[in-house]
PDB file of C-alpha atoms in Angstrom:
ATOM      1  CA  MET N   1       0.000   0.000   0.000  1.00  0.00           C
ATOM      2  CA  VAL N   2       1.362   3.367  -1.025  1.00  0.00           C
ATOM      3  CA  VAL N   3       0.670   6.285   1.302  1.00  0.00           C
ATOM      4  CA  ALA N   4      -0.108   9.601  -0.353  1.00  0.00           C
ATOM      5  CA  LEU N   5       1.159  12.881   1.041  1.00  0.00           C
ATOM      6  CA  SER N   6      -1.728  15.060   2.107  1.00  0.00           C
ATOM      7  CA  GLY N   7      -2.397  18.043   4.283  1.00  0.00           C
ATOM      8  CA  GLU N   8      -4.966  16.043   6.219  1.00  0.00           C
ATOM      9  CA  LEU N   9      -2.434  13.333   7.103  1.00  0.00           C
ATOM     10  CA  PHE N  10       0.131  15.881   8.276  1.00  0.00           C
ATOM     11  CA  ASP N  11      -2.552  17.835  10.172  1.00  0.00           C
ATOM     12  CA  ALA N  12      -3.450  14.642  12.065  1.00  0.00           C
ATOM     13  CA  ILE N  13       0.216  13.971  12.890  1.00  0.00           C
ATOM     14  CA  GLU N  14       0.664  17.558  14.110  1.00  0.00           C
ATOM     15  CA  LEU N  15      -2.506  17.380  16.202  1.00  0.00           C
ATOM     16  CA  MET N  16      -1.299  14.196  17.894  1.00  0.00           C
ATOM     17  CA  ALA N  17       2.078  15.821  18.577  1.00  0.00           C
ATOM     18  CA  ALA N  18       0.368  18.845  20.101  1.00  0.00           C
ATOM     19  CA  ARG N  19      -1.743  16.588  22.324  1.00  0.00           C
ATOM     20  CA  THR N  20       1.102  14.352  23.475  1.00  0.00           C
ATOM     21  CA  GLY N  21       4.013  16.792  23.326  1.00  0.00           C
ATOM     22  CA  ASN N  22       5.990  14.180  21.385  1.00  0.00           C
ATOM     23  CA  HIS N  23       7.173  16.328  18.492  1.00  0.00           C
ATOM     24  CA  LYS N  24      10.144  14.088  17.805  1.00  0.00           C
ATOM     25  CA  ARG N  25       7.890  11.147  16.992  1.00  0.00           C
ATOM     26  CA  ALA N  26       5.858  13.363  14.658  1.00  0.00           C
ATOM     27  CA  ALA N  27       9.043  14.690  13.048  1.00  0.00           C
ATOM     28  CA  VAL N  28      10.404  11.202  12.420  1.00  0.00           C
ATOM     29  CA  ARG N  29       7.132  10.082  10.844  1.00  0.00           C
ATOM     30  CA  MET N  30       6.842  13.205   8.704  1.00  0.00           C
ATOM     31  CA  SER N  31      10.455  12.943   7.567  1.00  0.00           C
ATOM     32  CA  ARG N  32       9.923   9.340   6.473  1.00  0.00           C
ATOM     33  CA  LEU N  33       6.701  10.225   4.676  1.00  0.00           C
ATOM     34  CA  ALA N  34       8.385  13.134   2.890  1.00  0.00           C
ATOM     35  CA  VAL N  35      10.875  10.690   1.366  1.00  0.00           C
ATOM     36  CA  GLN N  36       8.753   7.561   0.897  1.00  0.00           C
ATOM     37  CA  ALA N  37       5.149   8.623   0.260  1.00  0.00           C
ATOM     38  CA  SER N  38       3.876   9.607  -3.136  1.00  0.00           C
ATOM     39  CA  PRO N  39       2.998  13.263  -3.640  1.00  0.00           C
ATOM     40  CA  SER N  40      -0.719  13.824  -3.956  1.00  0.00           C
ATOM     41  CA  GLY N  41      -2.401  16.764  -2.274  1.00  0.00           C
ATOM     42  CA  MET N  42       0.942  17.950  -0.913  1.00  0.00           C
ATOM     43  CA  SER N  43       4.390  18.318  -2.466  1.00  0.00           C
ATOM     44  CA  ARG N  44       7.443  16.616  -1.024  1.00  0.00           C
ATOM     45  CA  ALA N  45       8.866  20.088  -0.403  1.00  0.00           C
ATOM     46  CA  GLU N  46       5.876  21.008   1.786  1.00  0.00           C
ATOM     47  CA  ALA N  47       6.191  17.677   3.617  1.00  0.00           C
ATOM     48  CA  HIS N  48       9.862  18.459   4.345  1.00  0.00           C
ATOM     49  CA  MET N  49       8.853  21.925   5.554  1.00  0.00           C
ATOM     50  CA  ARG N  50       6.311  20.545   8.003  1.00  0.00           C
ATOM     51  CA  ALA N  51       8.718  17.854   9.183  1.00  0.00           C
ATOM     52  CA  GLY N  52      11.323  20.567   9.776  1.00  0.00           C
ATOM     53  CA  GLU N  53       8.894  22.531  11.930  1.00  0.00           C
ATOM     54  CA  GLN N  54       8.311  19.438  14.071  1.00  0.00           C
ATOM     55  CA  TRP N  55      12.081  18.940  14.412  1.00  0.00           C
ATOM     56  CA  LEU N  56      12.347  22.520  15.659  1.00  0.00           C
ATOM     57  CA  LEU N  57       9.604  21.853  18.205  1.00  0.00           C
ATOM     58  CA  ALA N  58      11.504  18.709  19.236  1.00  0.00           C
ATOM     59  CA  ASP N  59      14.532  20.950  19.903  1.00  0.00           C
ATOM     60  CA  GLU N  60      16.616  19.395  17.127  1.00  0.00           C
ATOM     61  CA  PRO N  61      17.516  22.370  14.931  1.00  0.00           C
ATOM     62  CA  ALA N  62      20.240  20.547  12.954  1.00  0.00           C
ATOM     63  CA  THR N  63      17.769  17.938  11.723  1.00  0.00           C
ATOM     64  CA  ALA N  64      15.215  20.690  11.094  1.00  0.00           C
ATOM     65  CA  ALA N  65      17.774  22.514   8.941  1.00  0.00           C
ATOM     66  CA  ASP N  66      18.304  19.311   6.945  1.00  0.00           C
ATOM     67  CA  GLU N  67      14.564  19.110   6.274  1.00  0.00           C
ATOM     68  CA  PHE N  68      14.388  22.746   5.177  1.00  0.00           C
ATOM     69  CA  ARG N  69      17.357  22.162   2.843  1.00  0.00           C
ATOM     70  CA  ALA N  70      15.535  19.139   1.417  1.00  0.00           C
ATOM     71  CA  ALA N  71      12.500  21.358   0.763  1.00  0.00           C
ATOM     72  CA  ILE N  72      14.710  23.850  -1.070  1.00  0.00           C
ATOM     73  CA  ALA N  73      16.385  21.096  -3.092  1.00  0.00           C
ATOM     74  CA  ASP N  74      13.029  19.590  -4.037  1.00  0.00           C
ATOM     75  CA  ALA N  75      11.886  22.968  -5.376  1.00  0.00           C
ATOM     76  CA  GLY N  76       8.249  21.935  -5.160  1.00  0.00           C
ATOM     77  CA  PRO N  77       5.485  24.282  -4.062  1.00  0.00           C
ATOM     78  CA  THR N  78       5.361  25.246  -0.377  1.00  0.00           C
ATOM     79  CA  LEU N  79       3.087  27.516   1.626  1.00  0.00           C
ATOM     80  CA  ASP N  80       6.098  29.468   2.920  1.00  0.00           C
ATOM     81  CA  ASP N  81       9.582  30.120   1.612  1.00  0.00           C
ATOM     82  CA  PRO N  82      11.822  27.353   3.083  1.00  0.00           C
ATOM     83  CA  ARG N  83      14.713  29.781   3.453  1.00  0.00           C
ATOM     84  CA  VAL N  84      12.948  31.547   6.333  1.00  0.00           C
ATOM     85  CA  PRO N  85      12.665  28.545   8.683  1.00  0.00           C
ATOM     86  CA  LEU N  86      16.139  27.431   7.543  1.00  0.00           C
ATOM     87  CA  ALA N  87      17.514  30.766   8.722  1.00  0.00           C
ATOM     88  CA  ARG N  88      15.657  30.341  12.026  1.00  0.00           C
ATOM     89  CA  ALA N  89      17.109  26.840  12.504  1.00  0.00           C
ATOM     90  CA  MET N  90      20.600  28.102  11.686  1.00  0.00           C
ATOM     91  CA  PHE N  91      20.204  30.928  14.197  1.00  0.00           C
ATOM     92  CA  VAL N  92      19.171  28.459  16.900  1.00  0.00           C
ATOM     93  CA  LEU N  93      22.225  26.353  16.065  1.00  0.00           C
ATOM     94  CA  SER N  94      24.563  29.330  16.388  1.00  0.00           C
ATOM     95  CA  ARG N  95      23.341  30.584  19.779  1.00  0.00           C
ATOM     96  CA  PRO N  96      25.158  28.084  21.998  1.00  0.00           C
ATOM     97  CA  SER N  97      28.444  28.995  20.317  1.00  0.00           C
ATOM     98  CA  ALA N  98      27.788  32.660  21.185  1.00  0.00           C
ATOM     99  CA  LEU N  99      27.324  31.670  24.824  1.00  0.00           C
ATOM    100  CA  ASP N 100      30.538  29.630  24.659  1.00  0.00           C
ATOM    101  CA  TRP N 101      32.380  32.649  23.218  1.00  0.00           C
ATOM    102  CA  ALA N 102      31.158  34.962  25.976  1.00  0.00           C
ATOM    103  CA  THR N 103      32.017  32.373  28.629  1.00  0.00           C
ATOM    104  CA  ALA N 104      35.534  32.000  27.189  1.00  0.00           C
ATOM    105  CA  GLY N 105      35.956  35.785  27.417  1.00  0.00           C
ATOM    106  CA  VAL N 106      34.920  35.790  31.091  1.00  0.00           C
ATOM    107  CA  GLU N 107      37.295  32.915  31.816  1.00  0.00           C
ATOM    108  CA  ALA N 108      40.155  34.727  30.049  1.00  0.00           C
ATOM    109  CA  TYR N 109      39.515  37.723  32.278  1.00  0.00           C
ATOM    110  CA  LEU N 110      39.529  35.533  35.372  1.00  0.00           C
ATOM    111  CA  ARG N 111      42.922  34.135  34.324  1.00  0.00           C
ATOM    112  CA  GLY N 112      44.176  37.697  34.157  1.00  0.00           C
ATOM    113  CA  GLU N 113      44.456  37.855  30.368  1.00  0.00           C
ATOM    114  CA  ASP N 114      42.017  40.732  29.831  1.00  0.00           C
ATOM    115  CA  ARG N 115      40.964  43.087  32.611  1.00  0.00           C
ATOM    116  CA  ALA N 116      38.953  45.724  30.758  1.00  0.00           C
ATOM    117  CA  GLU N 117      36.089  43.713  29.318  1.00  0.00           C
ATOM    118  CA  LEU N 118      34.656  41.710  32.237  1.00  0.00           C
ATOM    119  CA  PRO N 119      31.512  43.799  32.846  1.00  0.00           C
ATOM    120  CA  LEU N 120      30.722  43.864  29.121  1.00  0.00           C
ATOM    121  CA  LEU N 121      31.297  40.117  28.758  1.00  0.00           C
ATOM    122  CA  LEU N 122      29.191  39.316  31.820  1.00  0.00           C
ATOM    123  CA  ARG N 123      26.287  41.426  30.503  1.00  0.00           C
ATOM    124  CA  LEU N 124      26.596  39.889  27.033  1.00  0.00           C
ATOM    125  CA  ARG N 125      26.694  36.391  28.466  1.00  0.00           C
ATOM    126  CA  TYR N 126      23.647  37.147  30.627  1.00  0.00           C
ATOM    127  CA  ARG N 127      21.617  38.297  27.649  1.00  0.00           C
ATOM    128  CA  ILE N 128      22.597  35.271  25.558  1.00  0.00           C
ATOM    129  CA  ARG N 129      21.749  32.911  28.426  1.00  0.00           C
ATOM    130  CA  VAL N 130      18.327  34.547  28.865  1.00  0.00           C
ATOM    131  CA  ASP N 131      17.647  34.261  25.108  1.00  0.00           C
ATOM    132  CA  LEU N 132      18.493  30.562  25.320  1.00  0.00           C
ATOM    133  CA  GLY N 133      16.102  30.154  28.248  1.00  0.00           C
ATOM    134  CA  LEU N 134      18.824  28.773  30.517  1.00  0.00           C
ATOM    135  CA  ALA N 135      18.794  29.088  34.301  1.00  0.00           C
ATOM    136  CA  GLU N 136      20.812  31.670  36.227  1.00  0.00           C
ATOM    137  CA  ASP N 137      24.369  30.557  36.918  1.00  0.00           C
ATOM    138  CA  ASP N 138      27.501  31.650  38.792  1.00  0.00           C
ATOM    139  CA  TYR N 139      28.504  34.087  36.041  1.00  0.00           C
ATOM    140  CA  ASP N 140      25.237  35.996  36.584  1.00  0.00           C
ATOM    141  CA  LYS N 141      26.019  36.116  40.299  1.00  0.00           C
ATOM    142  CA  MET N 142      29.419  37.616  39.441  1.00  0.00           C
ATOM    143  CA  LEU N 143      27.679  40.390  37.533  1.00  0.00           C
ATOM    144  CA  ASP N 144      25.297  41.042  40.431  1.00  0.00           C
ATOM    145  CA  SER N 145      28.268  41.032  42.848  1.00  0.00           C
ATOM    146  CA  ARG N 146      30.163  43.579  40.724  1.00  0.00           C
ATOM    147  CA  ARG N 147      27.070  45.804  40.684  1.00  0.00           C
ATOM    148  CA  ALA N 148      26.816  45.621  44.472  1.00  0.00           C
ATOM    149  CA  GLN N 149      30.528  46.418  44.866  1.00  0.00           C
ATOM    150  CA  ARG N 150      30.065  49.561  42.790  1.00  0.00           C
ATOM    151  CA  GLY N 151      27.111  50.599  44.950  1.00  0.00           C
ATOM    152  CA  LEU N 152      24.500  50.283  42.213  1.00  0.00           C
ATOM    153  CA  ARG N 153      20.846  49.726  43.035  1.00  0.00           C
ATOM    154  CA  ASP N 154      19.599  46.184  43.236  1.00  0.00           C
ATOM    155  CA  GLY N 155      18.018  44.973  40.039  1.00  0.00           C
ATOM    156  CA  PRO N 156      18.402  42.529  37.223  1.00  0.00           C
ATOM    157  CA  ALA N 157      21.890  41.920  35.907  1.00  0.00           C
ATOM    158  CA  ALA N 158      20.871  42.997  32.399  1.00  0.00           C
ATOM    159  CA  GLY N 159      20.081  46.484  33.606  1.00  0.00           C
ATOM    160  CA  VAL N 160      23.732  47.476  33.889  1.00  0.00           C
TER     161      VAL N 160
END
């Protein structure tokens, strides 16, 4: 039996993922269908797009980017331009490296290699960490401590 790609099929998969929270399972199924099923009411490119969105919801941006690239390569019709979610997936992939860079700068300061940039690096690192949705850590406490030492009002670390 050959399964045909259709909006209704993908809607049902997305609905189940929304109900269960298991976006990875939906992404795996959609990715397989995008490759194996025969195009009918939906192009393979659109199937790759929708699979990519599920991979993003499953917090797997690298696999999502692969799906968006497959949609571009297929060149079939899609509801949205695949380059937009590809850019979003690539941005998500690059954020941890930005946090790593800021952390490396703070650590260089702590080793005595660069004294002038600590407050800037701590604020930058704080903002990146907040964007990533990560919990407060010891580097944030360092920023708060430096604010207190300078006699600044209490408040969030980002307000410096």
